[in-house]
Structure formats: structure tokens, C-alpha cells
Amino acid sequence: MLVSAIAFVEGTPKVQQIVEAFSQAIENVEWAPGSKLPSVRELTETLGVSKFTLNEALDRLRGRNLLTSSQGRGYFVAMETVRPPAANWVDLLPQDLLSVLRRPLAAANGDLRPGGGHLPETWLDSEALRQTLRSVVRAPSLRIASLGTPPGLLPLRQALQQKLHGEGLSVSVEQIITTPNTVQGLDMLMRLLARPGDTVLLDAPCYFNFHANLALHGVKVVTIPRRPDGFDFTALEHLLAEHRPRLYLTTSVLHNPTGHSFSPGQAFRLLQLTQQYHCHIIEDDLYGDLHPNPPPRLAALAGLDQVTYLSGFSKILSANARVSFVVAAPQLAANLTNMKLMSGGVTSELFEQVVYRMLSEGSYAKHRKRMVQRLMEAGGRVEQWLKRCGCELPMGYEGGMFIWARLPPGVNGELLAQAALKQGMVLAPGALFGYDPAQRDSMRFNVAHSDEAKVQRLFETLLGRASHAL
């Protein structure tokens, strides 16, 4: 077999270039299946690389099942390297319009993402995260061969205890349990706190995964419209009296998707009513750290017998380095720890240590402060151009990632989002966030992704076309 020299390009690791060149030769059948590669010594001389670099590339090719090896005999092209043709691919995911629109929100599809649920990578303190990650990996305290501690890394839980104390929630460290992410934390709480057939109260609109997750638990869902004044509390009391929901799942500060936060007065009345009707609250506080001056959390006002608190760091640090946590009454915290063990939900100690260091060394606080200020500035600009487009902002903008806008009369948000997706722009129409027809004329905008002239121009163009079609 003849292996040609590779014209290596600066800036790309040689290992990667070797893997790509060999993969192309194998997949294009330039090298016959079963043929033997030259020896390692011959290959290093031909390619002009070290033995270490070559062996790394060969190991990756074996991992892709493109090469096989035999002790003392060398490396061979795998006998079966044919890939199924692309035409055989069948997309088994739901193809209805809302499902098609929802999928890009959780992926990286689309050049423009004003409907997305995360901040752009350019907004994140990626370098601080990478430095901390490198430091943690080098530290002997990282237990490579061990599982994480069931309730979570103790130094992290102690740092969280101090953070929570500063937010008015004083708890013992035993009441803080880490989870891999907030959705998994919610899923475990639902298994502990609800049974099939129970009623659960949700806001309308709300984060679309809440409906999907609760459906898996077989509970009955009732909703209450989320308004600028909180709720119609008379309607809320009637709902509580009629349906007797076991749980109320909500976001009290910077609600997703509306960006609304309960004022102290609204929170007090809500807590009063839910206590009267024995409805326990799960408070999802994933966005609270993005508020410039957050009001008290429900858990701080009512205590953990009435409210279980859930939060995390995926929105500010990285969606790819998730660590979340639950703060609960003592017995519920103990039950949650046991469920983590039974369900394999023990959190990665690597990421726990990264978050602990960023909290304890101050980089998280500095990054959070910069993020809050940057969002406030961008939010003001996005508010202005949305209003110029004829949108109404019923909630107003008080900080955080999201603005909830009502589209001009007659514009169909789902069709607008469908048209935008064809242009490489991901929008989040109100229909994604619940089943209330009143939401269909609304849309959620991510402030960070919407503060771009290109987004504004394309949205105005699509809105104009939709208006002319009426």
C-alpha cells in the first residue's frame, strides 16, 4: 500500500489532519479493505511526524472502526467500512409545525437565534471557564476513578450555602443537593412529590419543557395566566379551590418566557393562597442571577416547608458545563439524595469543582455583574426596535434574557417563525409555551441574540411580508 505525504496546514493539529486524510482514503476506497498499512516507522518517516502523533491518529481511526490492528502484525484497513447511503435516513421525530420549530431552540441550528434560550458564546467568560477547568483537571483533589459524592461536592454546597444566605435563604448544607441539570432535578422532585393523576399548576405561558416533563409523570395540568400584575388572584383562588393542585411549578424571578418577576406584594398573596389550599411550590430560579435588583425569592419568604427551590448555572457559565442544585426540607433532601443513587443521577465532580472554584474565587460574581449590565443595555435597544416594528410589550423589560412581545394584529407567530427558519433565523412563537390561544399572537425574544442589526432587518422584512399577506 502506498501512503502519500501530507501537506500539513498551520493552525490545525497534525493528528487531526492525519485522521482526515486517512479517513478520506479509506472511505473513497483508495485503500482496499483488509490491506496492510506500512509500519509505524515507515509512516513516521513518510509523514515527518513523531511516533506519539502517529499513534494518536491511528488510535482515533481504530475508534472510528476504519482500522484494525493485530499485535506484532501491524495495522489494517477494516473489512467493513461502507456507510449507509444518506437516502436511507429516516427522521423519526415528530414533524408537526410546533415540533419542527421547537427543535432548533435546543440545538445550534440557525445563524441568527433571537428565539434561543441561551446566551451567545461571545457573551460568556469562556477563558475564565477554560482556565478553571484546566486548573481543576491538574489538581490532585479531582478523584478521577471515583463517583461524585451522592448529595454533591461538599465545598460546592458550602459555597452555595453562603450564596443563598446572601439572598435571604438560610439553610443547612445537608438541605442542598446537586443535580446534573435543572430539568433532571425537576424530574426527580416530581417522582418524589407527585403521583399519576395528581393536579399540577403551571403559569400560562411557561417554559415548554414543563408541559413535556409533567406529561411523562401522568399528572393533570391546569394553568393560570401570568400577567404584569402577577395574577387575577380571585381567579387563582377559584382554581385552587376547584382543582386542589398538589404542586405549583413556577419561576418567580425573570420568568421564562415573559421576563416577569413577582413583586413582594404579589409573592405574599400567592404564598398566602397556596398555603391555604395546601399547594406546595417548586420554584425554578434558573434566571434570578441575571436580575439587576432581584426581589426576594419565594423560598426565602415562605421557607422550605412550603417551597422547594431549584437553580443552576447553565445560563451564565455554560450550557455545556451544567451543575444545578435543589434546596429542600430535610427529609425531602434525604429522599432526593437516595433517588440520585437509585437512578444514576450523581453529578459530575469535575463540573462541581469548576463551579465551586468560580464561586469561591470571585470570577462568577464578576462575570455575573458584567452580564447583568450588558443585558440591561441590550434590552433597552431591543425594546425600542420591537416597538418600532409595531410590537407591544405587555410586561416591560426589567432585566434578564427575555422580552415577551405581542405581534402586530393579524400576524400568525407560527407561520412567521416557519418563514424565518427558512432564512436561517430561529424565532420562538408563543404557541411553543402553552396551549392558550391568547399566546399565539406573542413571541419570546432573547435580548442578547436580538441586539443585532441583521436580526432586526430580517425580522422587519418577514413582518412586512406577513402584514401584506393579510
Coordinates of C-alpha atoms in Angstrom, one line a residue:
M1 CA 0.0 0.0 0.0
L2 CA 1.2 3.5 -0.9
V3 CA 0.7 6.2 1.7
S4 CA 1.5 9.7 0.4
A5 CA 3.0 12.6 2.4
I6 CA 0.5 15.1 3.8
A7 CA 0.9 18.9 3.2
F8 CA 0.2 19.9 6.8
V9 CA -1.6 23.2 7.3
E10 CA -0.6 25.6 10.1
G11 CA -3.2 26.1 12.8
T12 CA -4.7 22.6 12.7
P13 CA -3.3 19.8 14.8
K14 CA -1.3 17.3 12.8
V15 CA -3.2 14.4 14.4
Q16 CA -6.5 15.8 13.1
Q17 CA -5.1 16.2 9.6
I18 CA -3.7 12.7 9.5
V19 CA -7.1 11.3 10.7
E20 CA -8.9 13.3 8.0
A21 CA -6.5 12.2 5.2
F22 CA -6.6 8.5 6.1
S23 CA -10.4 8.6 6.6
Q24 CA -10.9 10.0 3.2
A25 CA -8.6 7.5 1.6
I26 CA -10.4 4.6 3.3
E27 CA -14.0 5.9 2.7
N28 CA -13.1 6.6 -1.0
V29 CA -11.8 3.0 -1.3
E30 CA -8.4 4.3 -2.3
W31 CA -7.1 1.8 0.2
A32 CA -8.6 -1.6 -0.3
P33 CA -10.4 -3.2 2.7
G34 CA -8.1 -5.6 4.5
S35 CA -4.9 -4.1 3.1
K36 CA -2.0 -3.6 5.5
L37 CA -0.6 -0.2 6.3
P38 CA 3.2 0.4 6.2
S39 CA 5.0 0.0 9.6
V40 CA 4.8 2.8 12.2
R41 CA 8.5 3.6 11.5
E42 CA 7.8 3.9 7.7
L43 CA 4.7 6.1 8.3
T44 CA 6.6 8.5 10.7
E45 CA 9.3 8.9 8.1
T46 CA 6.8 9.4 5.2
L47 CA 4.7 11.9 7.2
G48 CA 7.5 13.6 9.0
V49 CA 5.8 13.3 12.4
S50 CA 6.6 11.8 15.8
K51 CA 5.7 8.3 16.8
F52 CA 3.4 9.8 19.5
T53 CA 1.5 11.9 16.9
L54 CA 1.1 9.0 14.6
N55 CA -0.1 6.5 17.3
E56 CA -2.7 9.1 18.5
A57 CA -4.1 9.3 14.9
L58 CA -4.1 5.5 14.4
D59 CA -5.9 5.1 17.8
R60 CA -8.6 7.6 16.6
L61 CA -9.0 5.7 13.3
R62 CA -9.5 2.4 15.2
G63 CA -12.1 4.2 17.4
R64 CA -14.0 5.0 14.2
N65 CA -13.7 1.4 13.1
L66 CA -11.8 2.4 10.0
L67 CA -8.6 0.5 11.0
T68 CA -8.0 -2.7 12.9
S69 CA -4.7 -3.9 14.5
S70 CA -3.1 -7.1 15.5
Q71 CA -0.2 -7.5 18.0
G72 CA 3.0 -8.0 16.1
R73 CA 1.4 -7.7 12.6
G74 CA 0.5 -4.0 12.4
Y75 CA -2.5 -2.0 11.2
F76 CA -5.0 -3.0 8.5
V77 CA -7.9 -1.2 6.7
A78 CA -11.1 -2.5 8.2
M79 CA -13.0 -5.1 6.0
E80 CA -16.4 -3.3 6.5
T81 CA -16.1 0.4 6.1
V82 CA -19.2 1.1 3.8
R83 CA -21.5 3.7 5.3
P84 CA -25.3 3.6 4.8
P85 CA -26.3 6.0 2.0
A86 CA -27.9 9.2 3.2
A87 CA -31.0 8.4 1.3
N88 CA -31.8 5.6 3.8
W89 CA -32.0 8.1 6.7
V90 CA -35.5 8.3 8.2
D91 CA -36.3 11.2 10.5
L92 CA -38.5 9.6 13.3
L93 CA -39.0 12.8 15.2
P94 CA -42.4 14.5 15.1
Q95 CA -42.9 16.6 12.0
D96 CA -45.8 18.8 13.1
L97 CA -45.0 22.6 12.8
L98 CA -44.5 23.2 16.6
S99 CA -42.1 20.3 16.9
V100 CA -40.1 21.4 13.9
L101 CA -39.9 25.0 15.4
R102 CA -39.0 23.7 18.9
R103 CA -36.0 21.6 17.9
P104 CA -33.7 24.5 16.8
L105 CA -34.3 26.2 20.2
A106 CA -32.4 23.3 21.9
A107 CA -29.8 22.9 19.1
A108 CA -27.3 25.2 17.4
N109 CA -29.3 25.5 14.2
G110 CA -29.6 28.8 12.5
D111 CA -27.2 31.6 12.0
L112 CA -29.5 34.0 13.9
R113 CA -31.1 33.0 17.1
P114 CA -33.4 35.7 18.6
G115 CA -35.6 32.9 19.8
G116 CA -32.9 30.9 21.5
G117 CA -32.7 30.1 25.2
H118 CA -29.0 30.6 25.8
L119 CA -26.6 33.5 25.6
P120 CA -24.1 33.7 22.7
E121 CA -20.7 32.2 23.4
T122 CA -19.2 35.6 22.8
W123 CA -21.1 36.8 25.9
L124 CA -19.7 34.1 28.2
D125 CA -16.4 34.3 30.1
S126 CA -15.1 31.3 28.2
E127 CA -11.5 32.0 29.0
A128 CA -12.1 32.0 32.8
L129 CA -14.1 28.8 32.4
R130 CA -11.3 27.1 30.4
Q131 CA -8.6 28.3 32.9
T132 CA -10.6 27.0 35.8
L133 CA -11.2 23.7 34.0
R134 CA -7.5 23.3 33.3
S135 CA -6.7 24.0 37.0
V136 CA -9.2 21.5 38.3
V137 CA -8.0 18.8 35.9
R138 CA -4.4 19.3 37.1
A139 CA -5.4 19.3 40.8
P140 CA -4.8 16.1 42.8
S141 CA -8.1 16.7 44.6
L142 CA -10.0 15.6 41.5
R143 CA -10.8 12.0 42.0
I144 CA -10.6 10.5 38.5
A145 CA -11.6 7.0 39.4
S146 CA -14.4 7.7 41.8
L147 CA -18.0 8.7 41.5
G148 CA -19.2 12.1 42.8
T149 CA -20.5 12.4 46.4
P150 CA -24.2 11.5 46.4
P151 CA -25.5 14.8 47.8
G152 CA -22.9 16.7 45.9
L153 CA -19.3 18.1 46.4
L154 CA -19.2 19.4 50.0
P155 CA -17.1 22.6 49.3
L156 CA -19.6 23.5 46.5
R157 CA -22.6 23.0 48.7
Q158 CA -20.9 25.2 51.4
A159 CA -20.3 27.9 48.8
L160 CA -23.9 27.6 47.7
Q161 CA -24.9 27.9 51.3
Q162 CA -23.1 31.2 51.6
K163 CA -24.6 32.4 48.3
L164 CA -28.1 31.5 49.4
H165 CA -27.6 33.2 52.8
G166 CA -26.8 36.4 50.9
E167 CA -30.2 36.0 49.1
G168 CA -32.1 35.7 52.3
L169 CA -32.3 31.9 52.4
S170 CA -30.5 30.4 55.4
V171 CA -30.3 26.6 55.3
S172 CA -28.0 23.8 56.5
V173 CA -25.6 22.3 54.0
E174 CA -27.5 19.0 54.2
Q175 CA -30.5 20.6 52.6
I176 CA -28.6 21.4 49.4
I177 CA -28.4 18.6 46.9
T178 CA -26.7 19.0 43.5
T179 CA -28.2 17.7 40.3
P180 CA -26.8 17.3 36.7
N181 CA -29.2 20.0 35.4
T182 CA -32.5 21.7 36.5
V183 CA -34.7 19.5 34.3
Q184 CA -33.3 16.4 35.9
G185 CA -33.7 18.0 39.3
L186 CA -37.3 18.7 38.5
D187 CA -37.9 15.2 37.2
M188 CA -36.6 13.7 40.4
L189 CA -38.7 16.1 42.5
M190 CA -41.8 15.2 40.5
R191 CA -41.2 11.5 41.3
L192 CA -41.0 12.3 44.9
L193 CA -43.8 14.8 45.3
A194 CA -46.5 13.7 42.8
R195 CA -48.3 10.6 41.7
P196 CA -50.1 9.9 38.4
G197 CA -53.5 11.6 38.5
D198 CA -52.4 14.5 40.8
T199 CA -53.0 18.0 39.6
V200 CA -50.1 20.4 39.0
L201 CA -50.5 24.1 38.4
L202 CA -48.4 25.9 35.7
D203 CA -48.2 29.5 34.5
A204 CA -49.5 30.4 31.1
P205 CA -47.2 30.8 29.2
C206 CA -44.4 28.8 30.7
Y207 CA -41.2 27.0 29.6
F208 CA -42.2 24.4 27.1
N209 CA -40.3 21.5 28.7
F210 CA -42.5 21.8 31.8
H211 CA -45.5 20.5 29.9
A212 CA -43.5 17.8 28.3
N213 CA -41.9 16.6 31.5
L214 CA -45.2 16.6 33.5
A215 CA -46.8 14.6 30.8
L216 CA -44.3 11.8 31.5
H217 CA -45.4 11.7 35.1
G218 CA -49.1 11.3 34.2
V219 CA -50.3 14.3 36.2
K220 CA -53.1 16.6 35.3
V221 CA -52.0 20.1 34.4
V222 CA -54.1 23.3 35.0
T223 CA -52.8 26.8 34.1
I224 CA -53.2 30.3 35.3
P225 CA -52.4 33.3 33.1
R226 CA -49.2 35.1 34.1
R227 CA -49.9 38.9 33.9
P228 CA -47.9 42.1 34.6
D229 CA -49.8 42.3 38.0
G230 CA -48.9 38.7 38.7
F231 CA -52.3 37.0 38.5
D232 CA -56.0 37.6 38.8
F233 CA -55.9 36.4 42.4
T234 CA -59.6 35.9 42.6
A235 CA -59.4 33.5 39.6
L236 CA -56.4 31.9 41.2
E237 CA -58.3 31.2 44.4
H238 CA -61.2 29.7 42.5
L239 CA -58.8 27.5 40.6
L240 CA -57.1 26.3 43.8
A241 CA -60.4 25.6 45.4
E242 CA -61.8 23.7 42.4
H243 CA -58.8 21.6 41.3
R244 CA -56.8 21.4 44.6
P245 CA -53.4 21.1 42.8
R246 CA -50.7 19.3 44.7
L247 CA -47.9 21.4 43.3
Y248 CA -47.3 24.7 41.6
L249 CA -44.3 24.9 39.4
T250 CA -43.2 28.4 38.6
T251 CA -40.3 30.9 38.1
S252 CA -40.7 33.8 40.5
V253 CA -37.8 36.0 39.2
L254 CA -37.3 36.6 35.4
H255 CA -40.0 34.1 34.4
N256 CA -39.3 32.2 31.1
P257 CA -40.7 33.3 28.6
T258 CA -42.2 36.6 29.8
G259 CA -39.3 38.0 31.9
H260 CA -41.8 38.9 34.7
S261 CA -40.8 38.9 38.4
F262 CA -43.2 38.7 41.3
S263 CA -43.2 41.9 43.4
P264 CA -43.1 41.3 47.2
G265 CA -46.9 42.1 47.3
Q266 CA -47.7 39.6 44.6
A267 CA -45.5 37.0 46.2
F268 CA -47.1 37.4 49.6
R269 CA -50.6 37.0 48.2
L270 CA -49.5 33.9 46.1
L271 CA -47.9 32.3 49.2
Q272 CA -50.9 33.0 51.3
L273 CA -53.3 31.3 48.8
T274 CA -51.2 28.3 48.1
Q275 CA -50.6 27.7 51.8
Q276 CA -54.4 27.9 52.4
Y277 CA -55.1 25.3 49.8
H278 CA -52.1 23.1 50.7
C279 CA -50.3 23.5 47.3
H280 CA -46.6 23.0 47.5
I281 CA -44.4 25.3 45.3
I282 CA -41.4 24.2 43.2
E283 CA -39.5 27.5 42.5
D284 CA -37.3 27.3 39.4
D285 CA -34.8 30.1 39.8
L286 CA -32.5 29.5 36.8
Y287 CA -32.6 33.1 35.7
G288 CA -32.6 35.1 39.0
D289 CA -28.9 35.9 39.0
L290 CA -29.5 37.9 35.8
H291 CA -31.8 40.4 37.5
P292 CA -30.1 43.7 38.4
N293 CA -32.0 44.0 41.7
P294 CA -33.9 40.8 42.3
P295 CA -36.9 40.7 44.6
P296 CA -37.0 38.1 47.4
R297 CA -37.4 34.5 46.2
L298 CA -40.5 32.7 47.3
A299 CA -38.4 30.2 49.3
A300 CA -36.8 33.0 51.3
L301 CA -40.2 34.4 52.1
A302 CA -42.1 31.2 53.0
G303 CA -39.4 28.7 54.0
L304 CA -38.8 25.2 52.6
D305 CA -41.8 23.5 54.1
Q306 CA -43.9 25.4 51.6
V307 CA -41.4 26.0 48.8
T308 CA -38.7 23.8 47.2
Y309 CA -36.0 25.8 45.5
L310 CA -34.3 24.7 42.2
S311 CA -31.5 26.6 40.4
G312 CA -28.3 26.2 38.4
F313 CA -25.6 27.9 36.4
S314 CA -26.1 26.8 32.7
K315 CA -27.4 30.2 31.6
I316 CA -24.5 32.3 33.0
L317 CA -21.5 29.9 32.8
S318 CA -22.1 27.5 30.0
A319 CA -24.9 25.3 28.7
N320 CA -22.3 22.6 28.3
A321 CA -21.0 22.6 31.9
R322 CA -24.2 22.1 33.8
V323 CA -24.4 21.9 37.5
S324 CA -27.7 22.6 39.3
F325 CA -29.0 22.2 42.8
V326 CA -32.1 21.7 44.8
V327 CA -32.7 23.3 48.3
A328 CA -35.4 21.4 50.2
A329 CA -36.8 20.5 53.6
P330 CA -34.5 18.0 55.4
Q331 CA -36.5 14.8 54.7
L332 CA -37.1 15.7 51.0
A333 CA -33.4 16.4 50.7
A334 CA -32.5 13.0 52.1
N335 CA -35.0 11.3 49.8
L336 CA -33.6 13.2 46.8
T337 CA -30.1 12.0 47.7
N338 CA -31.3 8.4 47.8
M339 CA -33.1 8.9 44.4
K340 CA -29.8 10.2 42.9
L341 CA -28.2 6.9 43.9
M342 CA -31.0 4.7 42.7
S343 CA -31.4 6.5 39.3
G344 CA -27.7 7.1 38.5
G345 CA -28.1 10.8 38.8
V346 CA -24.9 11.5 40.7
T347 CA -23.4 14.8 39.5
S348 CA -20.0 15.1 37.7
E349 CA -17.5 16.1 40.3
L350 CA -15.4 17.7 37.6
F351 CA -18.0 20.3 36.8
E352 CA -18.9 20.6 40.5
Q353 CA -15.3 21.6 41.3
V354 CA -15.3 24.0 38.3
V355 CA -18.4 25.8 39.6
Y356 CA -17.0 25.8 43.2
R357 CA -13.8 27.5 42.2
M358 CA -15.6 30.1 40.1
L359 CA -17.9 30.9 43.0
S360 CA -15.3 30.9 45.7
E361 CA -12.6 32.7 43.8
G362 CA -14.9 35.5 42.7
S363 CA -14.9 35.0 38.9
Y364 CA -18.5 34.1 38.8
A365 CA -19.6 37.2 40.7
K366 CA -17.5 39.4 38.3
H367 CA -18.9 37.7 35.2
R368 CA -22.4 37.9 36.5
K369 CA -22.1 41.7 37.2
R370 CA -20.8 42.3 33.6
M371 CA -23.6 40.1 32.2
V372 CA -26.4 41.9 34.0
Q373 CA -25.2 45.3 32.8
R374 CA -24.7 44.2 29.3
L375 CA -28.2 42.7 29.2
M376 CA -29.8 45.8 30.5
E377 CA -28.1 47.9 27.8
A378 CA -29.0 45.5 25.0
G379 CA -32.6 45.1 26.4
G380 CA -33.2 48.8 26.0
R381 CA -32.2 48.8 22.4
V382 CA -34.2 45.6 21.6
E383 CA -37.3 47.2 23.3
Q384 CA -37.0 50.2 21.0
W385 CA -36.8 48.3 17.7
L386 CA -39.5 45.9 18.6
K387 CA -41.9 48.8 19.3
R388 CA -40.8 50.4 16.0
C389 CA -41.9 47.2 14.3
G390 CA -45.4 47.6 15.8
C391 CA -45.0 45.1 18.6
E392 CA -46.5 45.7 22.1
L393 CA -44.5 44.8 25.2
P394 CA -47.1 43.9 27.9
M395 CA -44.6 43.0 30.6
G396 CA -42.0 45.7 30.1
Y397 CA -38.3 44.8 30.4
E398 CA -36.7 44.7 33.8
G399 CA -33.6 42.7 33.0
G400 CA -32.6 39.2 32.1
M401 CA -32.6 37.3 28.9
F402 CA -36.1 37.6 27.5
I403 CA -38.6 40.1 26.2
W404 CA -42.2 38.9 25.6
A405 CA -43.7 40.8 22.7
R406 CA -47.2 40.8 21.2
L407 CA -47.0 40.8 17.4
P408 CA -48.9 43.3 15.2
P409 CA -52.6 42.4 14.8
G410 CA -53.3 39.5 12.5
V411 CA -49.7 38.2 12.3
N412 CA -49.5 34.4 12.8
G413 CA -46.5 33.8 15.0
E414 CA -46.0 30.1 14.0
L415 CA -46.1 30.9 10.3
L416 CA -43.7 33.9 10.9
A417 CA -41.3 31.5 12.7
Q418 CA -41.6 29.0 9.9
A419 CA -40.7 31.6 7.3
A420 CA -37.8 32.8 9.5
L421 CA -36.4 29.3 9.8
K422 CA -36.1 29.1 6.0
Q423 CA -33.9 32.2 6.2
G424 CA -31.6 30.8 8.9
M425 CA -33.3 32.6 11.8
V426 CA -34.7 30.9 14.9
L427 CA -37.8 32.5 16.4
A428 CA -39.8 31.4 19.4
P429 CA -43.6 31.9 18.8
G430 CA -46.0 32.0 21.8
A431 CA -47.6 28.7 20.8
L432 CA -44.4 26.9 21.9
F433 CA -45.0 28.0 25.5
G434 CA -48.5 26.6 26.2
Y435 CA -51.9 25.8 24.7
D436 CA -53.7 29.0 25.4
P437 CA -54.9 30.6 22.1
A438 CA -54.2 34.0 23.6
Q439 CA -50.5 33.3 23.4
R440 CA -50.5 32.7 19.6
D441 CA -50.0 36.4 18.8
S442 CA -46.9 36.7 21.0
M443 CA -43.2 35.8 20.7
R444 CA -40.2 35.5 23.0
F445 CA -37.1 37.4 22.1
N446 CA -33.6 36.6 23.5
V447 CA -32.1 40.1 24.3
A448 CA -28.5 39.1 23.6
H449 CA -29.3 37.5 20.2
S450 CA -31.8 40.1 19.2
D451 CA -29.4 43.1 19.6
E452 CA -28.1 42.8 16.1
A453 CA -28.9 44.9 13.1
K454 CA -29.1 41.8 10.9
V455 CA -31.8 40.3 13.1
Q456 CA -33.8 43.5 13.1
R457 CA -33.7 43.9 9.4
L458 CA -34.7 40.3 8.7
F459 CA -37.5 40.4 11.3
E460 CA -38.8 43.6 9.8
T461 CA -38.8 42.1 6.3
L462 CA -40.6 39.0 7.4
L463 CA -43.1 41.0 9.4
G464 CA -43.8 43.2 6.4
R465 CA -44.5 40.2 4.2
A466 CA -46.8 38.7 6.8
S467 CA -48.7 42.0 7.1
H468 CA -49.1 42.4 3.3
A469 CA -50.5 38.8 3.2
L470 CA -53.4 39.7 5.5

